Short mmCIF file of C-alpha atoms in Angstrom, two decimals:
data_model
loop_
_atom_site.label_atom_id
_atom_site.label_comp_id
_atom_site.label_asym_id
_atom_site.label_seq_id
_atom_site.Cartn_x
_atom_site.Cartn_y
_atom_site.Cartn_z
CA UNK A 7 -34.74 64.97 -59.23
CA UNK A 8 -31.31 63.47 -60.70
CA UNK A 9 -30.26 60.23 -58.20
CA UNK A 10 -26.74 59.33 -57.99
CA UNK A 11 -24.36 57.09 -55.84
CA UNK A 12 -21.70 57.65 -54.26
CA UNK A 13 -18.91 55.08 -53.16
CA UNK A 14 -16.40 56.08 -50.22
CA UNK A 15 -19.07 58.42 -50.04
CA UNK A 16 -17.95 59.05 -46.21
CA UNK A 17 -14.27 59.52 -46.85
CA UNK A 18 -12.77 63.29 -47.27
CA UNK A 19 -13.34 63.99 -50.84
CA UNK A 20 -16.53 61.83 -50.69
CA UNK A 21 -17.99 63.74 -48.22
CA UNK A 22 -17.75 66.94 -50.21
CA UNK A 23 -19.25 65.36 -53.29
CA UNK A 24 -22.36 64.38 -51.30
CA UNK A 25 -22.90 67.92 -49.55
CA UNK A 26 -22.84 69.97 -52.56
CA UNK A 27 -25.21 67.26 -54.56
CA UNK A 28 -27.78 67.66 -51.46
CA UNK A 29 -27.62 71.13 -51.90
CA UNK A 30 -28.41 70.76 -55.56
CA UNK A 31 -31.27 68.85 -54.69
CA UNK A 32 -29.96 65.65 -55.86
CA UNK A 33 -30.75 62.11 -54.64
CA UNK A 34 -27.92 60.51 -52.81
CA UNK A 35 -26.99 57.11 -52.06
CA UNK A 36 -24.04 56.58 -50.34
CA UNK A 37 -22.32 52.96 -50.30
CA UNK A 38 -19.25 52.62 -47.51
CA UNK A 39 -17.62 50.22 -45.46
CA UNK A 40 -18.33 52.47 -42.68
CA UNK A 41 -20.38 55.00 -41.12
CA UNK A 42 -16.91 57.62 -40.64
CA UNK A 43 -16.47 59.94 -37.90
CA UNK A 44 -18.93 62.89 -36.82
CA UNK A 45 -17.34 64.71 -39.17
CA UNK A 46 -18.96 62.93 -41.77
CA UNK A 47 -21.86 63.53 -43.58
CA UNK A 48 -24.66 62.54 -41.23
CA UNK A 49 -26.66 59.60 -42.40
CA UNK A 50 -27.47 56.27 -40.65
CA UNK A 51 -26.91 52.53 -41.54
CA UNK A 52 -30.35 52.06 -42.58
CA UNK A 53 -31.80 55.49 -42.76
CA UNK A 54 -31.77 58.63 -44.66
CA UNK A 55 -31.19 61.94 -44.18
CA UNK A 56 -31.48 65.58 -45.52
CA UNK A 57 -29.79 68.48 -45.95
CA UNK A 58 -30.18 71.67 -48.17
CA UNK A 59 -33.11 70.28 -50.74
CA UNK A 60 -32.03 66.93 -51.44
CA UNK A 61 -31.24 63.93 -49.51
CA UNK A 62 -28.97 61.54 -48.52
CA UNK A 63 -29.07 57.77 -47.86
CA UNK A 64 -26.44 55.52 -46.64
CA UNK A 65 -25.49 51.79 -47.38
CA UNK A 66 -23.31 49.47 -45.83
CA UNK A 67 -21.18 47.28 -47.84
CA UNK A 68 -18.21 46.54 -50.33
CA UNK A 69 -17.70 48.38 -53.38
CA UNK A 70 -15.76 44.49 -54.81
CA UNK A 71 -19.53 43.35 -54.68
CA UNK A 72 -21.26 43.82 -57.79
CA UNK A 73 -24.30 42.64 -55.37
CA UNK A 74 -23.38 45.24 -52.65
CA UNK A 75 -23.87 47.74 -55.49
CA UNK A 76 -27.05 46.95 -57.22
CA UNK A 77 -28.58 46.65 -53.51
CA UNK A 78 -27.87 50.08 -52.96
CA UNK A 79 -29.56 51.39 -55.41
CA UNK A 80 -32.57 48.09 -54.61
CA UNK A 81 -36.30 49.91 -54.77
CA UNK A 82 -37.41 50.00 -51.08
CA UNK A 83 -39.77 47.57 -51.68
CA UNK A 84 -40.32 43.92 -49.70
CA UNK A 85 -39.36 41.96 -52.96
CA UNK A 86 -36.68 43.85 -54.09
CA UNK A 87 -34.95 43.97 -50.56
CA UNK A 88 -35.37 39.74 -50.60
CA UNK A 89 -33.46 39.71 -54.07
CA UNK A 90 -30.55 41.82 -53.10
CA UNK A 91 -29.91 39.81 -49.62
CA UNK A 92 -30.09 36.86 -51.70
CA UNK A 93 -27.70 37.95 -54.19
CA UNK A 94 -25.53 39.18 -51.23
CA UNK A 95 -25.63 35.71 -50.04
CA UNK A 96 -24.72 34.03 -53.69
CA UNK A 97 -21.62 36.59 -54.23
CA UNK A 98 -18.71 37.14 -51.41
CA UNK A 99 -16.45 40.28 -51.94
CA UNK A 100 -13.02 38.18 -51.79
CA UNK A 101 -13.48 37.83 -55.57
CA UNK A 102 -15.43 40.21 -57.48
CA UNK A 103 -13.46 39.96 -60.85
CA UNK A 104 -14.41 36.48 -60.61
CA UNK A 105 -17.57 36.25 -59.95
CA UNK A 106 -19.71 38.84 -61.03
CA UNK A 107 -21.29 36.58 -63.98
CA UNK A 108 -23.02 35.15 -61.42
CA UNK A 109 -25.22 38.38 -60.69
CA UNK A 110 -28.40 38.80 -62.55
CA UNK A 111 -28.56 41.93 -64.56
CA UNK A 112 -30.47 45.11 -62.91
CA UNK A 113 -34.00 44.84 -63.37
CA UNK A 114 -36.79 47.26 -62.75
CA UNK A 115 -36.50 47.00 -58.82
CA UNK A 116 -33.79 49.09 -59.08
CA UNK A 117 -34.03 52.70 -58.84
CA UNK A 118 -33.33 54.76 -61.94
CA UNK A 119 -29.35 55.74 -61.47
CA UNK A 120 -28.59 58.85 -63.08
CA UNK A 121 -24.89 58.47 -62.41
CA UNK A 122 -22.23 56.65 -59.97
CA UNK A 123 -19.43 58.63 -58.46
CA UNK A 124 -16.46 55.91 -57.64
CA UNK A 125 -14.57 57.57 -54.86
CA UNK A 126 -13.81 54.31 -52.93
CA UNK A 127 -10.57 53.47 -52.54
CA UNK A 128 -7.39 52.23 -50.38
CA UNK A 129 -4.24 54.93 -50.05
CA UNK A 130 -1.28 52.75 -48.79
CA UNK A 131 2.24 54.19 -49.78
CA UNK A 132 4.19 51.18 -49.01
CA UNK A 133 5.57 47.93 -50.49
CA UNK A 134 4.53 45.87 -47.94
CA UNK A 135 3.12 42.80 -49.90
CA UNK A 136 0.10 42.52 -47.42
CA UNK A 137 -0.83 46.03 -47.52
CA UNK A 138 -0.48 46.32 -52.01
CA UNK A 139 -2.44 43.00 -51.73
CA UNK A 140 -5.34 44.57 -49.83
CA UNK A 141 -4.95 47.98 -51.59
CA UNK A 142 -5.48 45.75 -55.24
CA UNK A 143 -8.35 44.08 -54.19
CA UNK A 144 -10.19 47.46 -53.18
CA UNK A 145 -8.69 49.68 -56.10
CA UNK A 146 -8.33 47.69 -59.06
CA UNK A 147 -11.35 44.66 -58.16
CA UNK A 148 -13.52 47.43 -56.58
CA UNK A 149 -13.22 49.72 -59.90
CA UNK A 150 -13.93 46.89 -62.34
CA UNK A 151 -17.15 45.93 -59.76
CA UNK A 152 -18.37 49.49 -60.32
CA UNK A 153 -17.68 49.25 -63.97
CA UNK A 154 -19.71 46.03 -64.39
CA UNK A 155 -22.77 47.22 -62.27
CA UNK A 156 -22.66 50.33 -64.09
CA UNK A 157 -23.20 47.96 -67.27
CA UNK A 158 -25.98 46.50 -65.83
CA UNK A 159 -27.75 49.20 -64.62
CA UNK A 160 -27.77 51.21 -68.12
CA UNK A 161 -27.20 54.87 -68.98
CA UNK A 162 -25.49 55.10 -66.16
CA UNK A 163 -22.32 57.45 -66.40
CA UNK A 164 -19.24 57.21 -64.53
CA UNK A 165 -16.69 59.83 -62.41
CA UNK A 166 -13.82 57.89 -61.04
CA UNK A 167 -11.32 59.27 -59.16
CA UNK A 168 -7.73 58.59 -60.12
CA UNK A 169 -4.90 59.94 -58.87
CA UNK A 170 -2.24 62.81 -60.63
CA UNK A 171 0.56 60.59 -59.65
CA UNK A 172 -0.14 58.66 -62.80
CA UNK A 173 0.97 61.24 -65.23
CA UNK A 174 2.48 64.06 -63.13
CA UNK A 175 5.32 62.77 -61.29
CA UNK A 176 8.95 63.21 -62.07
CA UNK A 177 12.80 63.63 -61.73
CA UNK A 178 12.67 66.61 -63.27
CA UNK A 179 11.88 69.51 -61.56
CA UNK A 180 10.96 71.60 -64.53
CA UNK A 181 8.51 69.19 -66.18
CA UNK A 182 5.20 69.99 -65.91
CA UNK A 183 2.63 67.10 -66.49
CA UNK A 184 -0.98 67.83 -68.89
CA UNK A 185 -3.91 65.87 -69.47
CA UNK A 186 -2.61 64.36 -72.23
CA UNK A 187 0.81 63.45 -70.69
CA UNK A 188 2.04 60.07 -70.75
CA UNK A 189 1.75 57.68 -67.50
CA UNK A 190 4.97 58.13 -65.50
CA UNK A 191 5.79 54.75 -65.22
CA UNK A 192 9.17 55.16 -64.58
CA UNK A 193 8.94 57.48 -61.84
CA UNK A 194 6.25 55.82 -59.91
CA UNK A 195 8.25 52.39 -60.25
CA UNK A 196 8.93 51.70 -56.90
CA UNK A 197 5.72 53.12 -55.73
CA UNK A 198 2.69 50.70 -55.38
CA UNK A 199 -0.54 52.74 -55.41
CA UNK A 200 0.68 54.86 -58.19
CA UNK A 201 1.26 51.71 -60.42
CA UNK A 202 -2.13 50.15 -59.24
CA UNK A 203 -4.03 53.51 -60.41
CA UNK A 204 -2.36 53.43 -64.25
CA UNK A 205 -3.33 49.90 -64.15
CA UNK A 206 -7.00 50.94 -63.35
CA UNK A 207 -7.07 53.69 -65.62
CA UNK A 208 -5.99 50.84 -68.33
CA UNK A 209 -8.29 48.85 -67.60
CA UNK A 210 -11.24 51.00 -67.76
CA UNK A 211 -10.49 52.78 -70.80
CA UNK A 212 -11.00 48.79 -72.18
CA UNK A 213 -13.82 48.14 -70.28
CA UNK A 214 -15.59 51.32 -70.94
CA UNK A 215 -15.51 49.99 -74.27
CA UNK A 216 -16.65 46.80 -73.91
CA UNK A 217 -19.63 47.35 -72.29
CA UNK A 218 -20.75 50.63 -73.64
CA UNK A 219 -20.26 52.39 -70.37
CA UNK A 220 -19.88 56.56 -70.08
CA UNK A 221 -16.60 56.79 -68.29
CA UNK A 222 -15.04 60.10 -66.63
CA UNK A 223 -11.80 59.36 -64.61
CA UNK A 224 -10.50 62.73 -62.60
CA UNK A 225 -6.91 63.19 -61.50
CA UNK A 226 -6.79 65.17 -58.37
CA UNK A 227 -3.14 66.04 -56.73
CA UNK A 228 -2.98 66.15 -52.65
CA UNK A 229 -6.54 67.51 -51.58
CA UNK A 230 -6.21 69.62 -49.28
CA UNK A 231 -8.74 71.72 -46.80
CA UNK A 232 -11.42 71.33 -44.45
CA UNK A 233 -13.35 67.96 -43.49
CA UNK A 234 -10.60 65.76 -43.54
CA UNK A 235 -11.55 63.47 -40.69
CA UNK A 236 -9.48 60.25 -41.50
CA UNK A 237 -6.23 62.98 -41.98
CA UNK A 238 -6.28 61.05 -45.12
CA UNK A 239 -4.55 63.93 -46.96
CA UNK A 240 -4.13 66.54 -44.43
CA UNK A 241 -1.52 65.01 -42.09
CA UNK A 242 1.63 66.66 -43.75
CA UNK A 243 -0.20 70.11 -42.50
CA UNK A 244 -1.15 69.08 -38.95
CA UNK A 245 2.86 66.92 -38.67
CA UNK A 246 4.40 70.51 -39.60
CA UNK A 247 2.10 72.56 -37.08
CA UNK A 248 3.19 69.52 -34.33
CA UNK A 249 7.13 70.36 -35.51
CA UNK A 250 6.94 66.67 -36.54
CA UNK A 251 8.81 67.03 -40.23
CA UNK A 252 12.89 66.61 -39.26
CA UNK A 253 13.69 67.89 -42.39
CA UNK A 254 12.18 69.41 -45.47
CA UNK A 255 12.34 66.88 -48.48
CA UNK A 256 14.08 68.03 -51.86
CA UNK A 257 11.05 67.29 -53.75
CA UNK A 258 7.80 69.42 -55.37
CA UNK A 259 4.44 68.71 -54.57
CA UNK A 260 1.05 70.36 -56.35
CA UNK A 261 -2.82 70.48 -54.32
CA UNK A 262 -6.15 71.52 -55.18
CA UNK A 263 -8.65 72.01 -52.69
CA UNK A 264 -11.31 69.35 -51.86
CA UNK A 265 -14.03 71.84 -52.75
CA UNK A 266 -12.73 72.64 -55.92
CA UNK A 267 -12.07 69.22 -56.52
CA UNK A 268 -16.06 68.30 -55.58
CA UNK A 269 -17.40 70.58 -57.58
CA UNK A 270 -15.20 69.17 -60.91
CA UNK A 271 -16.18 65.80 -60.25
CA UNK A 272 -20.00 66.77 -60.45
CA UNK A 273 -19.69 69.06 -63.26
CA UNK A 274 -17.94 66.06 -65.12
CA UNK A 275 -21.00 63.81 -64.31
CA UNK A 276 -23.24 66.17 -66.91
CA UNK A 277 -21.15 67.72 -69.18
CA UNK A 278 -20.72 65.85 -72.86
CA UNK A 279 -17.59 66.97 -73.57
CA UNK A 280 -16.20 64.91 -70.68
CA UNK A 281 -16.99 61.06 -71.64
CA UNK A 282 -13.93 59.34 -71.89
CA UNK A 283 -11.60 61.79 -70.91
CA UNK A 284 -9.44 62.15 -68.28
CA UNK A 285 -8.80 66.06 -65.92
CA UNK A 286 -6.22 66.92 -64.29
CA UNK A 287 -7.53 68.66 -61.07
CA UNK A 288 -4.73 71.14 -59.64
CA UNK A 289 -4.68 74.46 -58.13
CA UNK A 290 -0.61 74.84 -56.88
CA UNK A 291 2.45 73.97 -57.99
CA UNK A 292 5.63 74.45 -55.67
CA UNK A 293 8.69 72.91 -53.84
CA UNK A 294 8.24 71.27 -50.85
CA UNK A 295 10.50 73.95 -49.16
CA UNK A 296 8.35 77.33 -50.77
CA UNK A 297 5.08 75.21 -49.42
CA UNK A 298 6.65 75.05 -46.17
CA UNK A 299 7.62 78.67 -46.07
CA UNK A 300 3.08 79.30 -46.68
CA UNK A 301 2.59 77.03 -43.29
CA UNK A 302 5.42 78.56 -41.62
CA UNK A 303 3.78 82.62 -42.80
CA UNK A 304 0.10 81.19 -41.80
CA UNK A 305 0.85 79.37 -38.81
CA UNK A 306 4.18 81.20 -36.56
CA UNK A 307 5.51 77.55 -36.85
CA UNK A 308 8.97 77.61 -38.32
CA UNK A 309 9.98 75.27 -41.24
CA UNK A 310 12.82 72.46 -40.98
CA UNK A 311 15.82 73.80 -41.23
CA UNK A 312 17.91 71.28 -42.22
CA UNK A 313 17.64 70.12 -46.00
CA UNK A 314 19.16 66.54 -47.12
CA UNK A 315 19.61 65.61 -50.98
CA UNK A 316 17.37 62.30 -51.79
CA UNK A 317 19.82 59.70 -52.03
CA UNK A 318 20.44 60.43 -48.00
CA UNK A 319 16.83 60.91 -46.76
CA UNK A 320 15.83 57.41 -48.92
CA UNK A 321 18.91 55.68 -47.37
CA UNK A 322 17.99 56.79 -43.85
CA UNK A 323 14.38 56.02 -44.06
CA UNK A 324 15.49 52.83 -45.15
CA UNK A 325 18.18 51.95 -42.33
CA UNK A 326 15.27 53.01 -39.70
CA UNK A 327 12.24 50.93 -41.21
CA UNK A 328 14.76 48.01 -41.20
CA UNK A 329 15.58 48.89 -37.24
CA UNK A 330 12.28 49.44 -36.25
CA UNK A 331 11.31 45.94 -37.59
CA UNK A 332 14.16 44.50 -35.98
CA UNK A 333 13.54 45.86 -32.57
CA UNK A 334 10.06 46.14 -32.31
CA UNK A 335 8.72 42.96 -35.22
CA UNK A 336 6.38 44.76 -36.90
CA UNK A 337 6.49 47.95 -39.36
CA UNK A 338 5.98 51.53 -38.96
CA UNK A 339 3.60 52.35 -42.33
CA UNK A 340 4.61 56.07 -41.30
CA UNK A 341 8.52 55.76 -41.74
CA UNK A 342 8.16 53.21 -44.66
CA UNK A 343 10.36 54.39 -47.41
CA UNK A 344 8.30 55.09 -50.03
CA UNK A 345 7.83 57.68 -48.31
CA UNK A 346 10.69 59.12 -48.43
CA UNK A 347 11.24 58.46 -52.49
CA UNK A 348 7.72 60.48 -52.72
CA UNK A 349 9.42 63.51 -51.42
CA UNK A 350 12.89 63.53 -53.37
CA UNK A 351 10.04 63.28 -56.49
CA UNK A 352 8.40 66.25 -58.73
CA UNK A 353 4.34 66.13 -58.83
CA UNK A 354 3.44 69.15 -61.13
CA UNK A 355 0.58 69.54 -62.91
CA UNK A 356 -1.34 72.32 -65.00
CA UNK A 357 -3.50 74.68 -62.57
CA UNK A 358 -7.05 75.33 -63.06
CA UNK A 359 -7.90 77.11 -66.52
CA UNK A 360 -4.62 76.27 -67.91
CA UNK A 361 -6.00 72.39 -68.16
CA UNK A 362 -8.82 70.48 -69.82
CA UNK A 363 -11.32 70.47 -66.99
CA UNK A 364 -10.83 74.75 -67.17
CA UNK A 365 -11.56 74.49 -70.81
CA UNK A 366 -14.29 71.61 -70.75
CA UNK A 367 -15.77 72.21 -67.61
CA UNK A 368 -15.12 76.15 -66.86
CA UNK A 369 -13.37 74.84 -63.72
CA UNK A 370 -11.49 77.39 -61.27
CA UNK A 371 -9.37 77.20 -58.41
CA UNK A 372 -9.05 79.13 -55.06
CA UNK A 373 -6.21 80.61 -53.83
CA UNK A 374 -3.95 78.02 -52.25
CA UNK A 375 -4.00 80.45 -48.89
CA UNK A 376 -7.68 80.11 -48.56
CA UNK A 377 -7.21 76.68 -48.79
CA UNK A 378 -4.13 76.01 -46.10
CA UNK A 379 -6.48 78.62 -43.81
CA UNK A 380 -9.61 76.86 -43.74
CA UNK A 381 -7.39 73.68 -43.22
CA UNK A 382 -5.41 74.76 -40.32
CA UNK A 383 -8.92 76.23 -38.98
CA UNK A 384 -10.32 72.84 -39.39
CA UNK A 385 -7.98 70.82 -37.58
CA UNK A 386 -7.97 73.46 -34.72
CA UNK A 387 -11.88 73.12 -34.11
CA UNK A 388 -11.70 69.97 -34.40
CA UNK A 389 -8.39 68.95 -31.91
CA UNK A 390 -10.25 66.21 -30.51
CA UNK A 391 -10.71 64.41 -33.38
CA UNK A 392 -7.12 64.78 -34.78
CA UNK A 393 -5.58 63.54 -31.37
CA UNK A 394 -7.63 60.56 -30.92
CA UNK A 395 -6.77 59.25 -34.11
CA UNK A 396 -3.18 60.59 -34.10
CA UNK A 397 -3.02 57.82 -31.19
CA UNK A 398 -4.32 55.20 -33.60
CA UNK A 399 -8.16 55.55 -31.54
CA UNK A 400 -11.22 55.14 -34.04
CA UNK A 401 -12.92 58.08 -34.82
#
């Protein structure tokens, strides 16, 4: 059966990748930092598990280690286990731009790889220099680790995920971005992890290249629905249901949902029309106000009232992330301005058929109310979860 890993294969859209490959009978490793909450996949730090026909197998380690990789996908034999601590030992993860010369190419103690899904990543929208620091070293080092181990490995395709934000994001709120937009570099200027994702996407597309690596990169917009156990992407939904949103931003925003999204990102990982392209992976368009007019229909829970233009909201997110480090010495990542320039911003994108992973990959979207229901149904079963790590507990 086809064998594939998975990196950040225990975050929110990683955990929908590996579920639907199990069920397809599919071979899964999984490499992650960390085990994720029960409502992750299940799997154990040295074990394996199974669900559907397939199964699933879970690694601990870095996705900036070219070593971390390859050990992943080590044969589970004595020898091979003995050559991937060692090269563990010979490589650290603080560099892994620098220093993946230094790993031996993959030899046959490794399994054959059919394909690597790079979902790893760091989300931080904030110009705090620590925070961009750590985001580079895990988005931009990480992706060129995967890249080179991919090389290695041979005929071994693969799906990154990439962000909208690097082509559909705007002033404007009547432009609608494509697949073959341009990167919206002025837009995004002030905005970290959406200038860190075009340079990754750059830097690929050379790569790619230069080592004769199959290369897929997806752009999904805000994932939305059920499973989202970090509230990576789902905490604008649960801060309206907890009448947390003072105001509803001027902006437009655009979401697919995380199934739909899965099942793209898998269909891209066989199809030949997809090497070296790039999909746009949307399912709704709309202002910020209209979406919050859906929550407000499926939920009881009225919407803001109270509308400010941009200018205003940026200026007073400002003033109070300057207060709050003033008073208190540290900063607030949830009041950080950038925010607050995110909302006065325009993210569309073409929906489902209308783009190139409808035409390439015969890729369709659900109804954006299907979506926001199982969501809202998600975060009521699973209350528990959402409080403790609304009060910063782990999960």
């Amino acid at each position: 059966m086809p064998t594939y890993l998975v990196t950040g294969g225990t975050g929110f859209l990683g955990t929908h990748v590996v579920q639907q490959l199990v069920q397809a009978g599919h071979q899964v490793h999984v490499l992650a930092r960390s085990r994720g909450s029960s409502a992750g996949p299940a799997s154990s730090e040295a074990g394996s598990g199974s669900a559907g026909s397939g199964t699933v197998t879970f690694h601990k380690g870095s996705v900036t280690s070219v070593a971390d990789i390859l050990a992943a996908v080590q044969k589970p034999s004595p020898a091979a286990q003995n050559a991937a601590g060692a090269l563990a030992q010979a490589q650290t993860s603080d560099n892994a731009a620098a220093s993946t010369s230094e790993v031996s190419p993959a030899s046959s103690e490794h399994i054959q790889l059919d394909g690597i899904f790079h979902l790893a990543g760091v989300v931080t929208h904030s110009n705090n220099p620590a925070l961009v620091a750590d985001m580079f070293k895990t988005n931009v080092d990480g992706t060129v680790a995967v890249i080179d181990a991919a090389a290695r490995l041979g005929n071994c395709r693969v799906v990154l995920a990439s962000t909208s934000g690097v082509v559909a994001c705007s002033f404007d709120s009547t432009q609608v971005a494509n697949d073959d937009s341009p990167y919206c570099t002025d837009a995004v200027a002030n905005l970290p992890y959406y200038q860190q994702k075009i340079a990754v996407e750059q830097q690929v597309q050379q790569l790619a290249r230069e080592r004769n690596v199959e290369v897929v990169m997806m752009r999904p917009t805000l994932v939305l629905g059920p499973g989202d156990a970090r509230l990576s992407s789902v905490r604008t939904v649960r801060d309206f249901v907890k009448r947390n949103i003072p105001f509803t931003p001027s902006g437009g925003l655009s979401a697919v949902d995380v199934r739909d999204a899965a099942t793209a990102f898998i269909s891209a990982m066989t199809s030949p029309a997809a090497v070296g392209n790039t999909y746009l992976l949307n399912g709704y368009n709309s202002s910020v106000r209209d979406f919050f007019q859906l929550l407000q229909t499926e939920t009881g829970v009225h919407a803001p009232r109270l509308s400010v233009p941009g200018w205003m909201a940026i200026a007073g997110a400002v003033v109070l992330d300057g207060l709050v480090r003033l008073f208190t010495g540290r900063r607030d990542p949830s009041i950080d301005p950038a925010y607050a320039r995110m909302g006065t911003l325009f993210w569309y994108a073409s929906i489902g058929a209308e783009s190139r992973a409808g035409r390439d990959l015969g890729w369709k979207t659900r109804d954006i109310r299907e979506t926001v229901r199982d969501t809202l149904q998600w975060l009521r079963d699973n209350e528990e979860l959402v409080s403790r790590l609304e009060r910063g507990e782990a999960a």
